Amino acid sequence: MLMGPFEESIVKQSRLQKRPVAIPADEAERNRLLAEMAEQSTDMISRHTPEEWRFIYVSPAVTHLLGYSVEEIIGMSAYELYHPDDVEDFKRRSPSVSYDQGLYTHTYRFRCKDGHYTWLESTSRSIRDPDTDELLEILVVSRDVSQRINAEQASRRLARVLEYSSDLVAFVTPDHRVTQLNEAARETLGLELSAHQPLSLARLFTPESYALLQQQALPVANEAGRWRGEAEMYSHGQQCTIPVMLEVLAHRSLDDRLEYFSTVARDMTVVKEAEAKKRQYQFEIDHAARLITMGEMATGLAHEINQPLTAVVNYVRGIQRRMEKDCNAPMVQIAEPLERIGSTALRAGEIVHRMMDFTRKTDPRWEMLELPPLVDELIRFCVSNANRHHVRLRNRLPADLPKVWGDRIQLEQILLNLILNGIEACDQKEDQGVPEVWLEASMKKPDQVIISVLDQGAGLPVEDPEQLFGAFFTTKADGLGMGLAISRTLIERHGGQLRAANRPEGGAVFSFNLSTR
Ligand code: ADP
């Protein structure tokens, strides 16, 4: 009979122990089968001497697992191949195998032929002489568990990262029971998990955000795998709400059953506060800019208000004279001048109102706006200024222009800046005729309107128009150089862009786009 190394070694061992080799036929057959199984197994089966754990036998799987041939490893001691860090542990444990008839499993690193270490999981048992109880050898079955160990190490690392992450992490069952909270979540929310009292997901959030989770976040995560959005959590320690950017992930089993959700929340308190501060600063800057614009217009407006006041005084004097001549003058004679006094005073009042409106501190109000009448009003407002500079203003916006989405005060602020700049640019031009500043509009896409303010002035003072939008860029003796920079920010807040260019016919054009929905 041809014997494999396993059978051979059994026979050799028997000879070694001076035991008869007489194996009953059925037992011989069993041994042959066992030997064949050992030879074919992908697990490495090995037998070792009890003291030094020298290999007496090893199955061919050794080549696949460790890179050694069977012949190379026979006679080697397992101690030579243990990772230095695992030797002590193994020495400590080996008596329990040798002396307590132990059958035990342990995981350790073993050196491969090429020098690298691989993780093996081995089950060892001691083989004893049934008569004398003498320890004969150790039988070991080993398998490569590197992949499992690496995966376990990776998940342990990941679990550590999650535990100490500054994001608030929670694991939640499909019936909304919280099973785990990381350190940041426990501390920020002032909650602890206890074995006796289940913690409901509802306790982590404000009622509105919990409703959002129930109605949207969890169903969407269940369907699509994840959901992301803003929410508010509740700190039981600080008794305050915490704005968060929330990510909800659904975890499924291999048979596609929903096992649990995890929620990862990023505390946005600082970001939100910074945003609010930025909004406040912007609000103050916008307001200051409007005050500056009004300052620039003051002379013109004073003239504008003075005119109706002088007219009112003249009408009143006229009535006085008439009454002095004839104190019984019929009402019809003074009705018309009185009417004029009323309407003229109203006009002056309108200008004052307009100024107050423009300089008032108000929060933006977003609405659909009709531009042509808004531009008409602005032109009326700027007329005295234009007159002083001998410039004519024109509204060439088509009357049927679709409404645009914006804040009225901000749009007026932008247009006023551009119109006043246009007027001043015309002033610098020593030309014949009355130069014009006018507004045009055209459709870009179905939902975009382009508004342009054009002038017949001197043109842009720089080659690269972008320079004009830098803060404090000015070519005017008393200019601040903030008008265009602020106008650009305001337009960007409307989702548009502001650009400048020279017109081929002379003069400049400033254009921006606004949305019609
Ligand atoms: P300021 O009006 O205080 O100078 P702006 O930011 O409004 O500040 O304008 C910056 C500069 O851009 C102006 O000083 C001027 O040189 C140039 N500019 C603005 N509008 C026009 C225009 N329509 N034509 C020519 N140059 C212009």
Coordinates of C-alpha atoms and ligand atoms in Angstrom, one line a residue:
M1 CA 0.0 0.0 0.0
L2 CA 1.3 3.4 -0.9
M3 CA 1.4 5.6 2.2
G4 CA 1.0 9.4 2.4
P5 CA 3.2 11.3 4.8
F6 CA 0.4 11.4 7.5
E7 CA 0.1 7.6 7.4
E8 CA 3.9 7.2 7.3
S9 CA 4.3 9.4 10.2
I10 CA 1.7 7.4 12.2
V11 CA 3.6 4.3 11.4
K12 CA 6.9 5.9 12.2
Q13 CA 5.6 7.3 15.4
S14 CA 4.3 3.8 16.4
R15 CA 7.7 2.4 15.7
L16 CA 9.2 5.3 17.7
Q17 CA 7.0 4.3 20.6
K18 CA 7.8 0.6 20.0
R19 CA 4.1 -0.1 19.6
P20 CA 2.9 -2.9 17.2
V21 CA 1.9 -1.6 13.8
A22 CA -0.9 -4.1 13.5
I23 CA -3.8 -2.0 12.5
P24 CA -7.1 -3.8 12.0
A25 CA -8.4 -3.7 8.4
D26 CA -11.3 -1.3 9.1
E27 CA -9.1 0.9 11.2
A28 CA -6.5 0.9 8.5
E29 CA -9.2 2.0 6.1
R30 CA -10.2 4.8 8.5
N31 CA -6.6 5.9 8.8
R32 CA -6.3 6.0 5.1
L33 CA -9.4 8.1 4.8
L34 CA -8.2 10.4 7.6
A35 CA -4.8 10.7 5.9
E36 CA -6.4 11.6 2.6
M37 CA -8.6 14.2 4.3
A38 CA -5.5 15.7 5.9
E39 CA -3.7 15.7 2.5
Q40 CA -6.6 17.4 0.8
S41 CA -7.6 19.9 3.5
T42 CA -7.1 23.6 2.9
D43 CA -6.5 23.8 6.7
M44 CA -3.0 23.0 7.7
I45 CA -2.8 19.9 9.8
S46 CA 0.4 19.3 11.7
R47 CA 1.8 17.2 14.4
H48 CA 4.4 18.3 16.9
T49 CA 6.8 16.9 19.5
P50 CA 5.5 17.9 22.9
E51 CA 8.6 19.8 24.2
E52 CA 9.9 21.9 21.3
W53 CA 6.8 21.7 19.1
R54 CA 8.9 20.4 16.2
F55 CA 6.9 19.5 13.1
I56 CA 6.7 15.7 12.8
Y57 CA 4.1 15.9 10.1
V58 CA 2.5 18.7 8.1
S59 CA -0.2 18.6 5.4
P60 CA 0.6 20.1 2.0
A61 CA -1.6 23.1 2.8
V62 CA 1.6 24.4 4.5
T63 CA 2.9 25.5 1.1
H64 CA -0.2 27.6 0.4
L65 CA -0.4 29.0 3.9
L66 CA 3.3 29.6 4.8
G67 CA 5.2 29.2 1.5
Y68 CA 7.4 26.2 2.9
S69 CA 7.5 22.8 1.3
V70 CA 6.5 19.9 3.5
E71 CA 10.2 18.7 3.5
E72 CA 11.5 22.2 4.5
I73 CA 9.3 22.5 7.6
I74 CA 9.5 19.0 9.0
G75 CA 11.9 19.1 12.0
M76 CA 11.6 22.9 12.5
S77 CA 10.3 24.0 15.8
A78 CA 7.1 26.1 15.8
Y79 CA 8.9 28.5 18.3
E80 CA 11.2 29.5 15.5
L81 CA 8.3 30.8 13.5
Y82 CA 6.2 32.6 16.1
H83 CA 6.1 36.3 16.0
P84 CA 8.4 37.5 18.9
D85 CA 5.5 39.2 20.5
D86 CA 3.4 36.0 20.6
V87 CA 6.1 33.6 21.9
E88 CA 5.6 34.5 25.6
D89 CA 1.9 34.2 25.3
F90 CA 2.3 30.8 23.7
K91 CA 4.7 29.6 26.3
R92 CA 2.3 30.6 29.0
R93 CA -0.5 28.7 27.4
S94 CA 1.2 25.6 26.2
P95 CA 1.2 23.7 29.6
S96 CA -2.6 23.8 29.5
V97 CA -2.4 21.9 26.2
S98 CA 0.3 19.6 27.3
Y99 CA -0.7 18.7 30.8
D100 CA -4.4 19.4 31.1
Q101 CA -5.3 17.4 28.0
G102 CA -6.4 20.6 26.6
L103 CA -8.1 21.2 23.4
Y104 CA -7.8 24.9 22.8
T105 CA -7.9 27.4 20.0
H106 CA -5.7 30.5 19.8
T107 CA -4.8 33.1 17.3
Y108 CA -1.2 34.2 16.6
R109 CA 1.2 35.4 14.0
F110 CA 3.4 32.9 12.2
R111 CA 6.4 33.7 9.9
C112 CA 6.0 32.7 6.3
K113 CA 9.0 31.7 4.2
D114 CA 9.2 35.1 2.6
G115 CA 9.6 36.7 6.0
H116 CA 6.1 38.3 6.4
Y117 CA 3.8 37.3 9.2
T118 CA 0.4 35.8 8.7
W119 CA -2.4 35.4 11.3
L120 CA -3.2 31.7 12.0
E121 CA -6.0 30.3 14.2
S122 CA -5.0 26.9 15.5
T123 CA -6.9 24.3 17.5
S124 CA -4.4 22.1 19.3
R125 CA -5.0 18.9 21.2
S126 CA -2.6 16.6 23.1
I127 CA -2.3 12.9 22.1
R128 CA -1.5 10.6 25.0
D129 CA -0.7 7.0 25.4
P130 CA -4.0 5.5 26.6
D131 CA -2.1 3.0 28.8
T132 CA 0.6 5.2 30.4
D133 CA -0.9 8.6 29.8
E134 CA 2.4 9.7 28.5
L135 CA 2.2 12.8 26.3
L136 CA 3.1 11.6 22.9
E137 CA 2.5 14.6 20.6
I138 CA 0.4 17.6 19.8
L139 CA -2.1 17.6 16.9
V140 CA -2.8 21.0 15.4
V141 CA -5.3 22.2 12.8
S142 CA -4.5 25.7 11.6
R143 CA -6.2 28.1 9.2
D144 CA -5.3 31.5 7.8
V145 CA -7.4 34.2 9.5
S146 CA -5.5 37.2 8.3
Q147 CA -8.5 38.6 6.4
R148 CA -10.7 38.3 9.5
I149 CA -8.1 39.7 11.8
N150 CA -7.4 42.6 9.5
A151 CA -11.2 43.3 9.1
E152 CA -11.6 43.1 12.9
Q153 CA -8.7 45.5 13.4
A154 CA -10.1 47.9 10.8
S155 CA -13.6 47.8 12.5
R156 CA -11.9 48.3 15.9
R157 CA -10.1 51.3 14.5
L158 CA -13.2 52.6 12.9
A159 CA -15.2 52.2 16.1
R160 CA -12.5 54.2 18.0
V161 CA -12.6 56.9 15.4
L162 CA -16.4 57.0 15.7
E163 CA -16.2 57.0 19.5
Y164 CA -13.9 60.0 19.6
S165 CA -15.2 61.8 16.6
S166 CA -16.5 65.3 17.2
D167 CA -19.6 64.4 15.2
L168 CA -22.5 63.1 17.3
V169 CA -23.0 59.5 16.3
A170 CA -26.0 57.2 17.3
F171 CA -27.1 53.7 16.3
V172 CA -30.8 53.3 16.2
T173 CA -33.0 50.2 15.7
P174 CA -35.8 50.3 13.1
D175 CA -38.3 50.9 16.0
H176 CA -36.4 54.0 17.0
R177 CA -34.5 52.7 20.1
V178 CA -31.0 54.1 20.5
T179 CA -28.5 51.4 21.1
Q180 CA -25.3 53.3 21.0
L181 CA -24.1 56.9 21.4
N182 CA -20.5 58.1 21.0
E183 CA -18.7 60.3 23.5
A184 CA -19.6 63.6 21.6
A185 CA -23.3 62.6 21.5
R186 CA -23.4 61.7 25.2
E187 CA -21.7 64.9 26.2
T188 CA -23.4 67.3 23.9
L189 CA -26.9 65.9 24.4
G190 CA -26.4 65.2 28.1
L191 CA -27.7 61.6 27.7
E192 CA -26.4 58.2 28.9
L193 CA -27.5 54.8 27.7
S194 CA -28.6 52.4 30.4
A195 CA -29.5 48.8 30.3
H196 CA -32.7 49.3 32.2
Q197 CA -34.2 52.3 30.5
P198 CA -34.5 52.2 26.7
L199 CA -33.7 55.5 25.0
S200 CA -36.0 56.7 22.3
L201 CA -34.7 58.5 19.2
A202 CA -37.3 61.2 19.9
R203 CA -35.2 62.3 23.0
L204 CA -32.3 63.3 20.8
F205 CA -34.2 65.8 18.6
T206 CA -36.6 68.7 18.9
P207 CA -40.3 67.6 18.2
E208 CA -40.2 69.2 14.7
S209 CA -36.9 67.5 13.7
Y210 CA -38.1 64.2 15.1
A211 CA -41.2 64.6 12.9
L212 CA -38.9 65.3 10.0
L213 CA -37.0 62.1 10.7
Q214 CA -40.1 60.0 10.9
Q215 CA -41.7 61.5 7.8
Q216 CA -38.7 62.0 5.6
A217 CA -35.2 61.1 6.8
L218 CA -35.7 57.5 7.9
P219 CA -38.0 56.4 5.1
V220 CA -35.7 58.0 2.5
A221 CA -32.6 56.4 4.1
N222 CA -34.5 53.1 4.2
E223 CA -35.2 53.4 0.5
A224 CA -32.1 55.0 -0.9
G225 CA -29.5 54.0 1.8
R226 CA -28.9 57.6 3.1
W227 CA -30.4 60.9 3.8
R228 CA -28.8 64.3 4.4
G229 CA -30.3 67.5 5.7
E230 CA -30.5 70.1 8.4
A231 CA -32.1 69.3 11.8
E232 CA -32.2 70.4 15.4
M233 CA -31.1 68.2 18.3
Y234 CA -31.8 68.9 21.9
S235 CA -29.2 69.2 24.7
H236 CA -30.8 67.9 27.9
G237 CA -27.7 69.1 29.8
Q238 CA -27.7 72.7 28.5
Q239 CA -31.5 72.7 27.8
C240 CA -31.0 74.3 24.4
T241 CA -31.4 73.3 20.8
I242 CA -28.4 72.5 18.6
P243 CA -28.5 73.1 14.9
V244 CA -26.9 70.1 13.1
M245 CA -26.2 68.9 9.6
L246 CA -27.5 65.3 9.8
E247 CA -26.6 62.2 7.8
V248 CA -28.8 59.2 8.3
L249 CA -27.6 55.8 7.0
A250 CA -29.6 52.6 6.8
H251 CA -27.7 49.3 7.4
R252 CA -29.1 46.1 6.0
S253 CA -28.5 42.4 6.6
L254 CA -27.2 40.1 3.9
D255 CA -30.8 39.1 3.2
D256 CA -31.6 42.8 2.7
R257 CA -33.5 43.2 6.0
L258 CA -33.3 46.7 7.6
E259 CA -31.1 46.1 10.7
Y260 CA -30.6 49.6 12.1
F261 CA -30.0 53.2 11.2
S262 CA -27.0 55.3 12.2
T263 CA -27.2 59.0 12.5
V264 CA -24.2 61.3 12.2
A265 CA -24.7 64.9 13.2
R266 CA -22.3 67.8 12.8
D267 CA -22.8 70.6 15.3
M268 CA -23.4 73.7 13.3
T269 CA -23.8 76.2 16.2
V270 CA -20.5 78.0 15.5
V271 CA -21.1 78.0 11.7
K272 CA -24.7 79.3 12.2
E273 CA -23.5 82.0 14.6
A274 CA -20.8 83.1 12.1
E275 CA -23.3 83.2 9.3
A276 CA -25.7 85.3 11.4
K277 CA -22.8 87.7 12.3
K278 CA -21.8 87.9 8.6
R279 CA -25.4 88.6 7.7
Q280 CA -25.5 91.3 10.4
Y281 CA -22.3 92.9 9.1
Q282 CA -23.5 92.8 5.6
F283 CA -26.8 94.4 6.7
E284 CA -24.9 97.2 8.4
I285 CA -22.6 97.7 5.4
D286 CA -25.6 97.8 3.0
H287 CA -27.2 100.3 5.2
A288 CA -24.1 102.4 5.5
A289 CA -23.7 102.3 1.7
R290 CA -27.3 103.6 1.3
L291 CA -26.6 106.4 3.6
I292 CA -23.5 107.3 1.6
T293 CA -25.5 107.2 -1.6
M294 CA -28.0 109.5 0.0
G295 CA -25.2 111.8 1.1
E296 CA -24.0 111.9 -2.5
M297 CA -27.5 112.9 -3.6
A298 CA -28.1 115.3 -0.9
T299 CA -27.5 118.5 -2.9
G300 CA -29.8 117.4 -5.7
L301 CA -32.5 116.3 -3.3
A302 CA -32.3 119.5 -1.3
H303 CA -32.9 121.3 -4.5
E304 CA -35.7 118.9 -5.3
I305 CA -37.4 119.6 -2.0
N306 CA -36.7 123.3 -2.0
Q307 CA -38.5 123.8 -5.3
P308 CA -42.0 122.6 -4.2
L309 CA -41.5 124.5 -0.9
T310 CA -40.7 127.7 -2.7
A311 CA -43.8 127.0 -4.9
V312 CA -46.0 126.5 -1.8
V313 CA -44.7 129.8 -0.4
N314 CA -45.5 131.6 -3.6
Y315 CA -49.0 130.1 -3.8
V316 CA -49.6 131.1 -0.2
R317 CA -48.4 134.7 -0.8
G318 CA -50.7 134.9 -3.9
I319 CA -53.7 133.9 -1.8
Q320 CA -52.6 136.4 0.9
R321 CA -52.4 139.2 -1.6
R322 CA -55.8 138.3 -3.0
M323 CA -57.4 138.2 0.5
E324 CA -55.8 141.6 1.4
K325 CA -57.4 143.1 -1.7
D326 CA -60.8 141.5 -1.1
C327 CA -61.4 139.6 2.0
N328 CA -64.6 138.4 0.5
A329 CA -63.0 136.9 -2.6
P330 CA -65.1 134.0 -3.8
M331 CA -63.8 130.5 -3.0
V332 CA -63.4 129.6 -6.7
Q333 CA -60.6 132.1 -7.0
I334 CA -58.5 130.5 -4.3
A335 CA -59.5 126.9 -4.8
E336 CA -57.0 126.2 -7.6
P337 CA -54.0 127.7 -5.7
L338 CA -55.0 125.7 -2.6
E339 CA -55.2 122.6 -4.7
R340 CA -51.7 123.3 -6.1
I341 CA -50.3 123.9 -2.6
G342 CA -51.7 120.5 -1.6
S343 CA -50.2 118.6 -4.6
T344 CA -46.9 120.4 -4.5
A345 CA -46.5 119.7 -0.7
L346 CA -47.3 116.0 -1.4
R347 CA -44.6 115.9 -4.1
A348 CA -42.0 117.2 -1.5
G349 CA -43.4 114.7 1.0
E350 CA -43.0 111.9 -1.5
I351 CA -39.3 112.7 -2.0
V352 CA -38.8 112.8 1.8
H353 CA -40.6 109.5 2.1
R354 CA -38.5 108.0 -0.6
M355 CA -35.3 109.1 1.2
M356 CA -36.6 107.6 4.4
D357 CA -37.5 104.4 2.7
F358 CA -34.1 104.1 1.2
T359 CA -32.2 104.8 4.3
R360 CA -34.4 102.8 6.7
K361 CA -32.9 99.7 8.3
T362 CA -35.1 96.9 7.1
D363 CA -34.6 93.2 6.7
P364 CA -34.7 92.0 3.1
R365 CA -38.1 91.2 1.7
W366 CA -38.0 88.8 -1.2
E367 CA -40.8 89.1 -3.7
M368 CA -41.7 89.2 -7.4
L369 CA -41.1 92.8 -8.6
E370 CA -42.2 94.8 -11.6
L371 CA -39.1 96.5 -12.8
P372 CA -40.4 99.2 -15.3
P373 CA -42.4 101.2 -12.7
L374 CA -39.5 100.7 -10.2
V375 CA -37.1 102.2 -12.7
D376 CA -39.5 105.1 -13.4
E377 CA -39.6 106.0 -9.7
L378 CA -35.8 105.8 -9.5
I379 CA -35.4 108.1 -12.5
R380 CA -37.8 110.6 -10.9
F381 CA -35.7 110.4 -7.8
C382 CA -32.5 111.1 -9.7
V383 CA -33.8 113.7 -12.0
S384 CA -32.5 116.7 -10.1
N385 CA -29.1 115.1 -9.8
A386 CA -29.0 114.4 -13.6
N387 CA -30.1 118.0 -14.3
R388 CA -27.2 119.4 -12.3
H389 CA -24.9 117.3 -14.4
H390 CA -26.8 118.1 -17.7
V391 CA -27.6 114.4 -18.3
R392 CA -30.8 113.0 -19.6
L393 CA -32.2 109.8 -18.0
R394 CA -34.3 107.3 -19.9
N395 CA -36.2 104.2 -19.0
R396 CA -36.1 101.9 -22.0
L397 CA -37.3 98.7 -20.3
P398 CA -40.1 97.0 -22.2
A399 CA -43.3 97.5 -20.4
D400 CA -44.1 93.7 -20.6
L401 CA -40.9 92.6 -18.9
P402 CA -41.6 89.6 -16.7
K403 CA -41.5 90.2 -13.0
V404 CA -38.2 89.4 -11.3
W405 CA -37.4 87.8 -7.9
G406 CA -35.6 90.2 -5.5
D407 CA -35.6 92.6 -2.6
R408 CA -36.9 96.0 -3.7
I409 CA -34.5 98.1 -1.5
Q410 CA -31.5 96.1 -2.6
L411 CA -32.4 96.4 -6.3
E412 CA -33.0 100.1 -5.9
Q413 CA -29.6 100.4 -4.2
I414 CA -27.9 98.6 -7.1
L415 CA -29.6 100.6 -9.8
L416 CA -29.1 103.9 -8.1
N417 CA -25.4 103.2 -7.8
L418 CA -25.2 102.4 -11.5
I419 CA -27.3 105.4 -12.6
L420 CA -25.4 107.9 -10.4
N421 CA -22.1 106.4 -11.7
G422 CA -23.4 106.8 -15.3
I423 CA -24.4 110.4 -14.6
E424 CA -21.0 111.2 -13.2
A425 CA -19.2 109.5 -16.1
C426 CA -21.1 111.7 -18.6
D427 CA -20.2 114.8 -16.6
Q428 CA -16.5 114.1 -17.2
K429 CA -17.0 114.0 -21.0
E430 CA -16.5 117.3 -22.7
D431 CA -18.8 116.7 -25.5
Q432 CA -21.5 118.5 -27.4
G433 CA -25.2 117.7 -26.9
V434 CA -26.9 116.3 -23.9
P435 CA -25.5 112.9 -23.0
E436 CA -27.9 110.1 -21.9
V437 CA -27.9 107.4 -19.3
W438 CA -30.5 104.8 -20.0
L439 CA -31.7 101.4 -18.9
E440 CA -32.5 98.4 -21.1
A441 CA -33.6 94.8 -20.5
S442 CA -33.7 91.6 -22.5
M443 CA -34.5 88.0 -21.9
K444 CA -31.5 85.7 -21.5
K445 CA -33.0 82.3 -20.9
P446 CA -36.8 81.8 -20.3
D447 CA -36.2 82.4 -16.6
Q448 CA -33.4 85.1 -16.7
V449 CA -33.7 88.8 -17.4
I450 CA -30.6 90.9 -18.2
I451 CA -30.7 94.5 -17.0
S452 CA -28.2 97.0 -18.4
V453 CA -27.4 100.5 -17.4
L454 CA -25.7 102.3 -20.4
D455 CA -24.2 105.7 -20.6
Q456 CA -22.6 108.0 -23.1
G457 CA -19.8 108.9 -20.8
A458 CA -16.0 108.7 -21.0
G459 CA -15.9 104.9 -20.8
L460 CA -14.1 102.7 -18.2
P461 CA -10.9 104.2 -16.8
V462 CA -9.1 100.7 -16.7
E463 CA -8.4 98.0 -19.2
D464 CA -9.6 95.2 -17.0
P465 CA -13.2 96.0 -15.9
E466 CA -12.8 93.6 -12.9
Q467 CA -10.6 96.1 -11.2
L468 CA -13.5 98.5 -10.8
F469 CA -15.2 95.9 -8.5
G470 CA -12.4 95.8 -6.0
A471 CA -13.1 97.5 -2.6
F472 CA -12.0 101.2 -2.4
F473 CA -11.2 101.5 -6.1
T474 CA -12.1 105.0 -7.2
T475 CA -11.0 107.6 -9.7
K476 CA -13.2 110.4 -8.1
A477 CA -11.7 113.0 -5.8
D478 CA -14.4 112.5 -3.3
G479 CA -15.3 108.8 -4.2
L480 CA -15.3 106.0 -1.7
G481 CA -14.9 103.2 -4.2
M482 CA -17.4 100.9 -2.5
G483 CA -20.4 101.4 -4.8
L484 CA -19.6 98.7 -7.4
A485 CA -18.2 96.3 -4.8
I486 CA -21.4 96.4 -2.8
S487 CA -23.6 96.3 -5.9
R488 CA -21.8 93.1 -7.0
T489 CA -22.4 91.4 -3.6
L490 CA -26.0 92.5 -3.6
I491 CA -26.5 91.0 -7.1
E492 CA -24.8 87.8 -6.1
R493 CA -27.2 87.5 -3.3
H494 CA -29.9 87.7 -6.0
G495 CA -28.2 84.8 -7.7
G496 CA -26.9 87.0 -10.5
Q497 CA -23.6 88.5 -11.8
L498 CA -22.6 92.1 -12.4
R499 CA -20.3 92.8 -15.3
A500 CA -18.9 96.0 -16.9
A501 CA -17.7 96.7 -20.4
N502 CA -17.0 99.6 -22.8
R503 CA -19.6 100.2 -25.5
P504 CA -18.2 100.2 -29.0
E505 CA -20.0 103.5 -29.6
G506 CA -18.4 105.1 -26.5
G507 CA -19.4 105.1 -22.9
A508 CA -19.9 102.2 -20.6
V509 CA -22.4 99.5 -19.9
F510 CA -23.0 97.7 -16.6
S511 CA -25.2 94.5 -16.9
F512 CA -26.6 92.0 -14.5
N513 CA -29.0 89.1 -14.6
L514 CA -32.0 88.4 -12.4
S515 CA -34.2 85.4 -12.1
T516 CA -37.9 85.5 -13.1
R517 CA -38.8 82.8 -10.7
Ligands
ADP1 P1 -17.1 105.6 -6.5 O1 -18.3 106.0 -7.3 O2 -17.1 106.0 -5.1 O3 -15.8 105.9 -7.2 P2 -17.7 102.9 -7.4 O4 -17.4 101.6 -6.8 O5 -19.2 103.1 -7.6 O6 -17.1 104.0 -6.4 O7 -17.0 103.1 -8.8 C1 -15.6 102.8 -8.8 C2 -15.0 103.4 -10.1 O8 -15.5 102.8 -11.2 C3 -15.3 104.9 -10.2 O9 -14.5 105.7 -9.5 C4 -15.1 105.1 -11.7 O10 -13.7 105.3 -12.0 C5 -15.5 103.7 -12.3 N1 -16.8 103.7 -12.9 C6 -17.9 103.4 -12.3 N2 -19.0 103.5 -13.2 C7 -18.5 104.0 -14.3 C8 -19.1 104.4 -15.6 N3 -20.4 104.3 -15.8 N4 -18.2 104.8 -16.5 C9 -16.9 104.9 -16.3 N5 -16.3 104.6 -15.1 C10 -17.1 104.1 -14.2

